[in-house]
XYZ file of C-alpha atoms in Angstrom:
697
model
C 57.800 249.122 267.206
C 61.440 247.639 266.630
C 62.350 246.782 263.149
C 63.900 243.303 262.071
C 65.883 243.245 259.209
C 64.873 239.750 256.826
C 67.943 237.807 256.309
C 69.493 239.001 252.603
C 69.280 235.405 250.261
C 72.317 234.112 249.611
C 72.964 233.179 245.881
C 74.688 229.757 245.704
C 74.146 226.651 244.191
C 72.836 223.112 245.170
C 75.136 220.623 246.583
C 74.926 217.463 244.286
C 75.035 217.066 240.833
C 76.959 218.521 237.941
C 74.444 220.756 236.910
C 75.100 223.209 239.817
C 71.472 224.691 240.131
C 71.224 227.760 241.629
C 69.617 228.562 244.585
C 69.296 231.373 247.160
C 69.644 230.487 250.587
C 68.385 231.992 253.638
C 68.968 231.126 257.233
C 66.180 231.063 259.461
C 64.893 232.684 262.932
C 64.373 228.232 264.166
C 68.090 228.011 263.082
C 66.432 226.092 260.047
C 67.815 227.281 256.137
C 65.557 227.875 253.576
C 66.056 227.451 249.617
C 63.577 229.755 247.378
C 64.406 230.034 243.838
C 66.940 231.345 242.073
C 65.365 232.676 238.410
C 68.325 234.473 236.675
C 70.696 230.763 236.564
C 70.305 229.988 232.917
C 70.484 225.985 234.039
C 68.006 225.704 236.028
C 65.451 228.995 236.323
C 64.431 228.683 238.964
C 63.394 224.807 238.977
C 65.413 221.887 241.662
C 64.438 218.865 242.197
C 63.657 216.977 245.321
C 67.540 216.440 246.518
C 68.488 220.751 245.789
C 64.877 221.186 247.852
C 66.370 219.244 251.148
C 69.687 219.666 250.541
C 69.688 221.645 253.864
C 68.158 219.084 255.830
C 72.152 217.624 256.065
C 72.569 220.697 257.723
C 71.281 219.743 260.772
C 73.570 218.900 263.824
C 71.065 216.030 263.885
C 72.058 214.315 261.142
C 75.658 215.423 260.430
C 79.026 215.179 262.507
C 80.318 218.176 264.875
C 83.297 216.488 266.962
C 86.246 214.614 265.248
C 86.141 210.351 266.226
C 88.986 208.622 267.434
C 89.346 205.147 267.893
C 89.532 203.735 271.478
C 90.956 201.051 272.787
C 88.122 199.076 272.957
C 87.556 199.370 269.657
C 85.004 201.802 269.665
C 84.482 205.491 267.965
C 84.866 208.360 270.348
C 85.267 212.353 270.716
C 87.866 214.196 270.544
C 89.166 217.186 270.700
C 90.540 218.530 267.507
C 94.515 219.260 268.483
C 94.340 214.909 269.859
C 92.274 213.987 266.133
C 94.960 215.623 264.020
C 98.550 214.743 265.990
C 96.786 210.604 265.893
C 97.033 211.709 261.637
C 99.767 213.511 261.352
C 101.959 210.891 264.110
C 100.626 208.033 261.990
C 101.572 208.855 258.419
C 104.880 210.480 259.439
C 105.671 207.353 260.903
C 104.407 204.870 258.436
C 106.309 206.787 256.077
C 109.594 206.346 257.755
C 109.453 202.700 257.677
C 107.355 201.696 254.267
C 107.741 204.640 251.778
C 106.191 207.749 250.440
C 103.832 205.238 248.210
C 102.704 203.727 251.009
C 100.374 206.540 251.794
C 97.110 206.849 249.980
C 94.449 209.817 249.098
C 91.614 209.500 247.782
C 89.679 212.329 246.932
C 85.815 213.423 245.396
C 83.956 214.772 242.838
C 82.716 216.742 245.132
C 85.256 218.370 246.027
C 84.938 222.472 245.587
C 88.623 223.049 242.946
C 89.525 224.501 245.774
C 89.822 221.766 247.687
C 90.674 219.016 244.775
C 94.040 221.568 243.849
C 94.677 221.907 247.944
C 94.514 217.641 248.244
C 96.788 216.788 244.670
C 99.380 219.491 246.559
C 99.442 217.868 249.635
C 99.898 214.155 248.516
C 102.671 215.500 245.971
C 104.207 217.951 248.416
C 103.245 216.983 251.700
C 103.432 213.224 251.663
C 105.669 212.707 248.640
C 103.309 209.968 246.980
C 102.576 209.132 243.708
C 98.834 207.035 245.635
C 95.911 209.717 245.112
C 93.195 209.368 243.009
C 89.479 210.623 243.457
C 86.064 208.928 242.973
C 85.465 210.587 239.668
C 87.542 207.785 238.335
C 84.146 206.373 238.172
C 82.115 209.231 236.692
C 83.282 209.582 233.214
C 86.870 208.944 233.068
C 85.936 206.603 229.694
C 84.382 209.960 228.544
C 87.612 212.206 229.099
C 90.150 209.204 227.757
C 87.741 209.067 224.423
C 87.099 212.823 224.061
C 91.195 213.770 224.222
C 92.087 211.164 221.853
C 89.345 213.268 219.364
C 89.731 215.959 220.573
C 93.322 217.148 222.222
C 90.959 218.245 225.215
C 88.188 216.718 227.382
C 85.404 218.804 228.754
C 82.064 217.359 229.487
C 80.193 219.750 227.171
C 81.619 222.054 224.486
C 79.448 223.365 224.497
C 76.072 225.075 226.851
C 72.737 223.219 227.379
C 71.211 225.787 226.036
C 72.482 224.513 222.856
C 70.328 221.429 222.944
C 66.824 223.370 222.178
C 68.526 224.290 218.791
C 69.600 221.437 217.442
C 68.134 219.243 215.581
C 68.640 215.784 216.853
C 69.965 213.979 220.139
C 71.193 210.750 220.560
C 71.402 209.990 224.559
C 73.154 207.330 224.889
C 72.918 205.265 228.538
C 71.546 208.653 230.122
C 68.447 209.293 232.493
C 68.134 212.374 233.261
C 64.642 212.562 234.423
C 65.942 210.451 237.616
C 69.035 211.597 237.396
C 69.354 215.855 236.534
C 65.726 216.199 236.409
C 65.938 220.408 236.281
C 67.777 219.628 232.945
C 64.762 217.626 231.190
C 63.284 221.021 229.835
C 65.795 221.044 227.503
C 64.710 218.188 226.341
C 61.190 218.694 226.229
C 62.103 221.975 224.090
C 64.290 220.176 221.624
C 60.941 218.483 220.563
C 58.710 221.389 221.150
C 61.100 223.111 218.417
C 60.623 220.472 215.855
C 63.636 218.390 217.034
C 63.915 214.917 217.424
C 64.852 212.663 220.574
C 67.356 209.320 219.826
C 67.542 207.509 223.699
C 70.361 203.974 224.414
C 69.257 202.113 227.192
C 68.355 198.571 228.119
C 65.494 199.692 230.888
C 62.645 202.176 229.034
C 63.372 204.447 231.846
C 61.464 207.506 232.514
C 63.644 209.392 230.098
C 63.164 207.005 227.264
C 59.584 207.672 227.600
C 59.545 211.334 226.196
C 61.839 209.652 223.121
C 60.483 209.561 219.374
C 62.717 206.573 219.311
C 63.706 203.943 221.807
C 66.624 201.676 221.202
C 66.608 199.388 224.300
C 69.980 196.844 223.113
C 71.432 194.282 225.581
C 74.105 195.947 228.430
C 77.271 195.954 226.992
C 76.495 196.196 223.089
C 76.401 199.861 222.789
C 80.442 199.601 221.138
C 78.690 197.602 218.691
C 75.796 200.170 218.472
C 77.688 202.959 217.236
C 79.164 201.103 214.778
C 76.490 199.636 213.240
C 75.113 202.925 212.853
C 78.253 204.202 211.490
C 78.387 201.270 208.731
C 75.004 202.136 207.625
C 75.845 206.127 207.503
C 78.475 205.213 205.132
C 76.659 202.214 203.853
C 73.909 205.077 202.774
C 75.895 208.095 201.644
C 75.230 210.374 203.908
C 78.988 210.381 204.872
C 80.628 214.293 204.894
C 83.058 213.613 202.921
C 83.657 217.841 203.009
C 83.773 217.935 206.375
C 85.865 214.752 207.014
C 88.616 215.723 203.971
C 88.967 219.288 206.108
C 88.325 218.637 209.733
C 89.585 215.303 210.363
C 92.400 212.673 209.871
C 92.009 209.084 210.389
C 88.932 208.157 208.752
C 90.243 205.507 206.515
C 90.592 203.425 208.901
C 88.176 203.857 211.181
C 85.509 203.721 208.289
C 87.551 200.101 207.523
C 86.680 199.333 211.016
C 82.813 200.645 210.944
C 82.415 198.230 208.283
C 82.229 195.246 209.711
C 79.673 195.715 211.676
C 77.020 195.614 208.922
C 73.189 195.713 210.150
C 71.971 192.459 210.642
C 75.076 191.472 212.935
C 75.079 194.541 215.098
C 71.045 193.658 215.741
C 73.001 189.576 216.494
C 74.449 191.599 219.156
C 72.533 194.547 220.083
C 68.706 192.916 220.271
C 67.626 196.046 218.149
C 66.177 195.543 215.078
C 67.635 196.546 211.741
C 64.540 198.868 210.671
C 65.356 200.909 213.829
C 68.905 200.641 213.153
C 67.931 202.807 210.139
C 65.303 204.502 211.671
C 67.979 206.092 214.348
C 70.560 206.776 210.828
C 67.461 208.769 208.912
C 66.756 210.504 212.126
C 69.797 211.504 212.777
C 71.387 212.669 209.593
C 68.260 214.166 208.363
C 68.521 218.280 210.270
C 71.852 220.298 209.771
C 72.372 220.132 213.181
C 72.818 217.146 215.831
C 74.504 215.534 219.050
C 75.431 212.715 220.492
C 75.308 212.650 224.344
C 76.985 209.901 226.939
C 77.047 208.941 230.194
C 77.582 206.728 232.632
C 76.375 203.493 230.787
C 78.251 203.677 227.835
C 80.890 204.499 229.153
C 81.254 202.847 232.863
C 82.400 199.327 230.928
C 85.676 197.611 230.194
C 85.849 198.826 226.542
C 83.599 202.277 227.541
C 86.587 204.195 226.036
C 86.184 202.429 222.998
C 82.286 202.952 222.926
C 82.793 206.597 223.626
C 84.945 206.821 220.723
C 82.722 204.939 218.415
C 80.112 207.743 218.914
C 82.426 210.496 218.192
C 83.350 208.598 215.236
C 79.719 208.849 213.939
C 79.626 212.667 215.302
C 82.954 213.004 212.685
C 81.757 210.979 210.022
C 78.112 213.295 209.437
C 80.150 216.705 210.163
C 78.195 217.009 213.442
C 80.839 218.063 215.823
C 83.028 221.885 216.105
C 79.986 223.712 214.089
C 77.116 225.615 215.956
C 74.741 223.409 218.061
C 76.452 219.947 216.607
C 78.683 217.746 218.670
C 79.763 215.188 221.040
C 79.413 215.571 225.031
C 79.009 213.660 228.032
C 76.745 214.452 230.884
C 79.073 214.343 233.782
C 77.513 212.966 237.197
C 78.917 214.426 240.151
C 78.855 218.019 241.672
C 82.194 218.642 240.773
C 83.264 215.760 238.617
C 84.401 218.319 235.775
C 86.751 220.536 238.085
C 87.720 217.649 240.415
C 90.122 215.852 238.025
C 91.147 219.259 235.417
C 93.616 220.014 239.536
C 95.298 217.301 240.428
C 93.828 215.093 242.335
C 93.636 212.681 239.834
C 96.906 209.828 239.951
C 97.728 211.191 236.330
C 97.000 214.816 236.289
C 98.655 218.574 238.063
C 96.684 221.450 238.117
C 95.381 222.878 234.634
C 94.714 219.205 233.164
C 98.265 218.728 232.650
C 99.718 215.544 232.062
C 101.801 214.963 235.185
C 104.299 213.128 232.640
C 105.156 216.167 230.992
C 108.326 217.492 231.650
C 107.240 221.150 231.086
C 104.260 220.714 233.033
C 105.722 219.288 236.173
C 108.407 222.805 235.138
C 105.776 225.224 235.315
C 103.896 223.961 238.502
C 106.729 223.324 240.366
C 107.347 226.677 240.459
C 104.111 227.968 241.173
C 104.307 225.518 244.142
C 108.354 226.188 244.942
C 109.563 222.810 244.809
C 112.251 221.152 242.577
C 110.049 219.340 239.625
C 112.132 216.188 240.531
C 110.953 215.524 243.641
C 106.963 215.679 242.103
C 106.191 212.188 242.093
C 105.104 210.716 238.851
C 101.669 209.031 238.758
C 99.912 206.454 240.772
C 97.365 204.511 240.439
C 93.635 204.325 239.401
C 91.384 204.550 242.341
C 89.626 200.785 241.609
C 93.809 199.867 241.603
C 94.821 201.668 244.560
C 91.498 200.714 246.628
C 92.465 196.875 245.509
C 96.069 197.514 246.722
C 95.335 198.532 250.711
C 96.542 196.535 253.465
C 99.214 195.840 251.113
C 101.583 198.353 249.161
C 99.391 201.167 250.271
C 99.661 201.162 254.280
C 97.273 203.873 255.050
C 94.564 206.107 253.091
C 93.608 209.491 254.143
C 89.612 209.781 252.536
C 87.980 213.052 251.298
C 84.467 213.342 249.751
C 83.682 208.972 249.493
C 82.166 206.701 250.095
C 83.488 203.677 248.615
C 82.055 200.893 251.250
C 79.139 201.516 249.143
C 79.878 202.908 245.573
C 83.417 200.780 244.684
C 82.815 197.972 242.333
C 83.087 194.540 244.279
C 82.639 196.960 247.469
C 82.750 193.535 250.301
C 86.304 193.245 248.848
C 87.137 196.559 248.997
C 85.739 197.278 252.523
C 87.775 194.151 253.129
C 91.027 195.994 251.948
C 89.719 199.457 254.286
C 89.846 197.202 257.707
C 93.354 195.476 256.632
C 94.828 199.207 256.281
C 97.139 200.347 259.539
C 95.725 203.518 260.007
C 92.231 205.225 257.993
C 91.391 208.392 258.200
C 88.299 210.373 256.973
C 87.175 213.864 256.635
C 83.452 213.936 255.888
C 79.911 215.887 256.787
C 78.228 212.608 258.117
C 79.181 209.182 259.641
C 79.405 207.276 256.399
C 79.406 203.381 256.087
C 83.815 203.957 254.899
C 83.900 206.502 258.207
C 82.848 203.592 260.378
C 85.913 202.287 259.447
C 87.889 204.854 260.215
C 91.118 205.166 262.641
C 90.118 209.037 262.867
C 86.980 210.719 261.295
C 87.175 214.466 260.778
C 84.129 216.807 260.165
C 84.195 219.119 257.823
C 81.948 222.413 256.207
C 79.554 221.303 253.601
C 78.243 223.469 250.592
C 76.669 226.197 252.639
C 79.024 226.510 255.378
C 81.955 227.737 253.338
C 82.976 229.719 250.283
C 84.621 227.419 246.901
C 84.315 226.790 243.129
C 83.160 223.893 241.345
C 83.184 223.283 237.469
C 80.045 222.492 235.992
C 78.790 219.915 233.523
C 79.305 222.430 230.536
C 83.149 223.628 231.824
C 80.966 226.945 233.947
C 83.084 227.975 237.317
C 81.220 228.651 239.516
C 81.427 230.484 242.977
C 79.734 228.715 245.791
C 79.311 231.145 248.406
C 79.041 230.384 252.705
C 75.231 231.267 253.226
C 75.341 230.378 257.296
C 78.343 229.850 259.633
C 78.813 226.401 260.582
C 78.606 224.908 263.830
C 81.331 224.569 266.377
C 83.461 221.644 266.224
C 83.339 221.703 261.987
C 86.091 222.752 260.505
C 86.714 223.351 256.540
C 88.792 220.325 254.575
C 91.230 223.550 253.809
C 92.350 223.912 257.244
C 92.686 220.332 257.915
C 95.480 220.062 254.507
C 96.510 223.501 256.678
C 97.340 221.986 259.541
C 98.195 218.484 258.545
C 100.715 219.961 256.820
C 102.131 222.320 259.555
C 102.652 218.871 261.900
C 104.507 217.207 258.792
C 107.134 219.887 258.669
C 105.283 221.994 255.712
C 104.525 225.459 257.274
C 103.861 227.395 254.136
C 101.972 226.677 251.065
C 98.460 225.555 252.303
C 96.787 228.646 253.424
C 93.192 228.345 255.002
C 91.335 231.188 252.843
C 89.691 229.733 249.747
C 90.151 232.331 247.344
C 93.744 232.556 248.473
C 93.845 228.338 247.154
C 92.009 229.993 244.472
C 94.428 232.898 243.548
C 97.217 230.009 243.383
C 95.431 227.293 241.391
C 94.994 230.118 238.752
C 98.918 230.365 238.477
C 99.216 226.842 238.422
C 96.059 226.565 235.035
C 97.890 229.458 233.651
C 98.684 228.050 229.982
C 97.275 224.188 230.929
C 94.686 222.381 228.767
C 91.755 224.053 231.320
C 93.240 227.755 231.742
C 91.508 229.232 234.943
C 94.167 232.348 234.879
C 91.822 234.589 234.031
C 88.900 233.774 236.043
C 88.836 235.133 239.711
C 86.204 235.623 242.293
C 85.300 238.657 241.971
C 83.917 238.108 238.233
C 81.931 234.776 239.269
C 80.603 236.730 241.615
C 79.368 239.478 238.655
C 79.016 237.314 236.304
C 77.462 234.331 237.452
C 79.853 232.130 235.853
C 83.170 231.683 233.596
C 83.649 228.895 230.822
C 87.188 228.053 230.914
C 89.615 228.126 228.804
C 89.782 231.147 230.198
C 92.866 232.377 229.831
C 94.440 235.885 231.518
C 94.971 238.663 228.965
C 97.656 241.561 228.624
C 95.158 244.245 227.860
C 91.165 242.785 227.182
C 89.493 240.809 229.540
C 89.206 236.987 228.124
C 85.195 236.533 228.008
C 85.738 232.882 228.320
C 84.875 229.912 225.924
C 81.086 228.534 226.055
C 81.714 226.744 223.072
C 84.768 224.732 221.798
C 85.561 223.847 218.556
C 84.382 226.293 216.244
C 87.403 227.096 214.492
C 90.219 224.412 214.903
C 89.706 221.075 217.456
C 92.994 221.597 219.847
C 94.946 218.961 218.366
C 98.494 219.945 217.183
C 97.477 220.038 213.633
C 93.610 221.469 214.768
C 92.190 218.312 213.312
C 89.806 215.811 214.876
C 91.257 212.112 215.109
C 89.399 209.131 213.976
C 89.928 206.746 216.180
C 89.493 203.018 214.777
C 87.552 200.154 217.233
C 85.884 197.120 216.999
C 83.186 195.569 218.962
C 83.824 192.940 221.666
C 82.692 191.157 224.632
C 81.848 192.732 228.053
C 84.650 191.059 230.125
C 82.443 188.906 231.707
C 79.346 186.935 229.599
C 76.137 185.328 230.835
C 75.946 181.269 230.843
C 74.572 178.340 232.619
C 75.599 179.387 235.557
C 75.215 183.113 235.510
C 72.761 183.408 232.530
C 71.091 187.445 233.765
C 72.836 190.125 232.961
C 72.498 193.132 235.952
C 73.166 196.745 235.717
C 73.244 198.989 237.685
C 72.309 203.197 238.135
C 70.389 205.728 239.768
C 66.815 206.813 241.058
C 65.603 210.270 241.671
C 65.533 210.824 245.590
C 69.152 209.116 246.181
C 72.919 210.671 245.281
C 75.878 207.773 244.462
C 76.132 206.311 247.891
C 73.343 207.915 249.291
C 75.587 209.290 252.712
C 73.920 212.514 252.554
C 70.445 211.798 250.914
C 69.718 208.753 253.128
C 69.901 211.038 255.744
C 66.378 213.176 254.403
C 63.503 212.103 255.415
C 61.188 213.058 252.842
C 63.833 211.589 250.471
C 63.375 208.190 252.030
C 59.942 208.246 251.883
C 59.872 208.367 248.077
C 63.413 205.837 247.516
C 63.520 204.025 250.772
C 65.322 201.156 249.790
C 66.615 198.499 247.069
C 65.403 197.011 244.538
C 65.302 194.367 241.871
C 63.372 195.266 238.834
C 62.988 192.792 236.716
C 61.050 191.339 233.600
C 57.616 189.546 234.054
C 59.089 186.791 232.012
C 61.852 186.870 234.427
C 59.549 186.822 237.362
C 57.306 184.074 236.382
C 60.317 181.549 236.251
C 61.547 182.203 239.441
C 57.879 182.357 240.586
C 58.066 185.779 242.208
C 55.726 188.449 242.863
C 55.739 191.936 243.418
C 58.048 192.880 246.328
C 58.561 189.009 246.799
C 62.875 189.231 248.170
C 64.687 188.301 245.569
C 68.845 187.361 245.345
C 70.869 188.564 242.815
C 73.860 186.625 242.864
C 77.436 186.974 240.753
C 81.113 185.527 240.987
C 81.934 188.458 243.617
C 78.829 188.122 245.957
C 74.868 188.091 246.434
C 72.210 191.192 247.334
C 68.539 190.747 248.260
C 65.799 193.068 247.550
C 62.536 193.561 246.723
C 61.279 192.129 242.952
C 59.933 195.235 241.129
C 58.270 193.644 238.154
C 57.955 195.634 234.835
C 57.990 195.546 230.543
C 60.177 198.322 230.670
C 63.349 195.839 230.925
C 64.673 193.675 228.896
C 63.543 190.008 229.672
C 67.215 188.852 229.610
C 68.435 191.941 232.210
C 68.042 192.734 235.864
C 67.803 196.517 236.956
C 69.654 197.850 240.878
C 70.024 201.268 242.571
C 73.133 201.307 244.017
C 72.609 204.025 247.187
C 71.950 201.443 249.858
C 74.472 199.335 252.048
C 73.467 196.042 253.824
C 72.047 193.242 251.391
C 71.105 194.927 248.336
C 74.277 196.601 248.735
C 74.690 196.403 244.545
C 77.891 196.998 244.061
C 78.720 194.143 245.891
C 78.061 192.640 242.892
C 79.989 194.851 240.778
C 82.388 193.290 238.296
C 85.957 195.585 239.011
C 87.390 194.699 235.246
C 88.972 197.621 233.916
C 88.956 199.985 230.426
C 92.884 199.697 229.539
C 93.145 203.415 228.243
C 90.326 204.912 231.305
C 91.054 202.607 234.305
C 87.323 202.610 234.843
C 85.519 199.722 236.313
C 82.635 197.440 234.713
C 79.547 198.464 236.986
C 77.476 198.494 234.158
C 76.922 194.808 233.063
C 78.241 191.787 234.829
C 76.561 188.174 234.936
C 74.578 187.245 237.616
C 71.688 184.634 238.315
C 68.783 185.635 240.134
C 67.003 183.391 243.021
C 63.367 183.807 244.566
C 64.053 184.059 248.820
C 61.386 181.580 250.262
């Protein structure tokens, strides 16, 4: 009898959220790919949510692109060869640049791109195209937390400690996050926290599945998280709970921050937020009782026109109570996208160079230019942020090269963004599937995805990981790195854009060396052996640097080593309710879908669990409308109208409605959202806008 070898499982990571859960992939005899547990990875210990378990479904040629598409004379997209498609892109970019200048060329990347792709895309924009007009959809993820963290600590990393520290603290305040649905495997850390005697406070206008696990649920009016944080800090001062020794030894700017907080007394904060004063006092008691505590924020407080100040207020609460830079204490941000952290560290963000260097820093420009072999003066300056770039399409920006993003569904004021995309002289999209944005393109290139390529990502913990290639991509599909290599060659840059990801990573190591996000001591071999390394990890002359799982224990990343208090004051959302728009809308995710749904909406099991959009509203609001469960209701803002079935629940405030944002069509939630931006982070105000709700007869 002939022995048939059993395929060896490939250890890798999930393509979806920033947990980057470990999994094993094994090709099956029928051409499918089987997912199995990988219990050695500490973040999920083998556990996977439904999205992770079904991720191989998108590898099927039944749902993904396998040939380039070009816009024919009759306006339809038709299959074409790679040379024709690449020639069209290079020709269009070259002619537009010649006629209108380099900044007429736009580039938009994604938080799902590997570190290698993000690095190469930023380099391509600045070296090959010479444009400043590059940003990425991670701008919509945690840019407010990044800005606030940099102001306070001198460094931005989603979590300055591993997730495994959460069960070992005394209290966690979880602000505007619903990990039970957005990253289910992480919920065990919060369960273990409670099993160890710790407490969980959840801040959310909805009683989510996560809020149901909380010891205390605070349900503020959307857009008032800043006032809530200031009110808690006021009580910390008034009740004598400030860690005066810590404040004196490890911080600066406390007097100004304290004065700002004292203007937000409890009764005033109750009027703004709707959170009763006894609940405010109980939250302070719980947070200040243990020796260690944490505040973790997510999109709720961050996706606001005052998101940076809001996060800054929560950081001030941590600093005043000595809950930062100590074991099992601190402020952290739960990053959303799979490589939202690494995606902005290496150059696809409008104002940054590799290693999290500032594009305006002459020393940073010299260092990176030397690695790239170009004149520092040739590097363009900072460009527009993501929404500002999208808003400029068809005007100053005449073409767009887009990788790994679907702004037709995901951007605020989405109908307007769609109209700007349609107005372009030329649009090229690299994607795995024919997304709603790709359907508008002049050229669509089918690219490899997670299981078909090797590359690195950086999780929300700052842990750099190696995702390994497990299967061969279909014929007709190429990697994004190959695309950039071919386009650079056609546009006159023959060297500097290798298609091999390991070669790109070796250059990334050199470019990041000495930067805030220093990867120079990390290699593919080390990642394969150790299963992940936390940055910063500089290359040492003698000993191998162990990586830095816990930041700030000795000093903060500021010039003097002290954390900075930043004084902030409450201000209203950019758009408040009135007689015409008397209700607030907030948006978010559901467990079975992911981001714009471009991939998850092609998986039968996930669609069965979450088949379409809905409007969550309180019974009192439903009664006023005369709407029953499942009835179609319209949500109308100053920017658009969306229609979806009513989902009636007492788990939401009577003055608020909620819509998930994963779907196109008449239930597209982001036609409603407000693009008003935070002045520092340039984050749009996804999380709160004024609407009216109408029954659809």
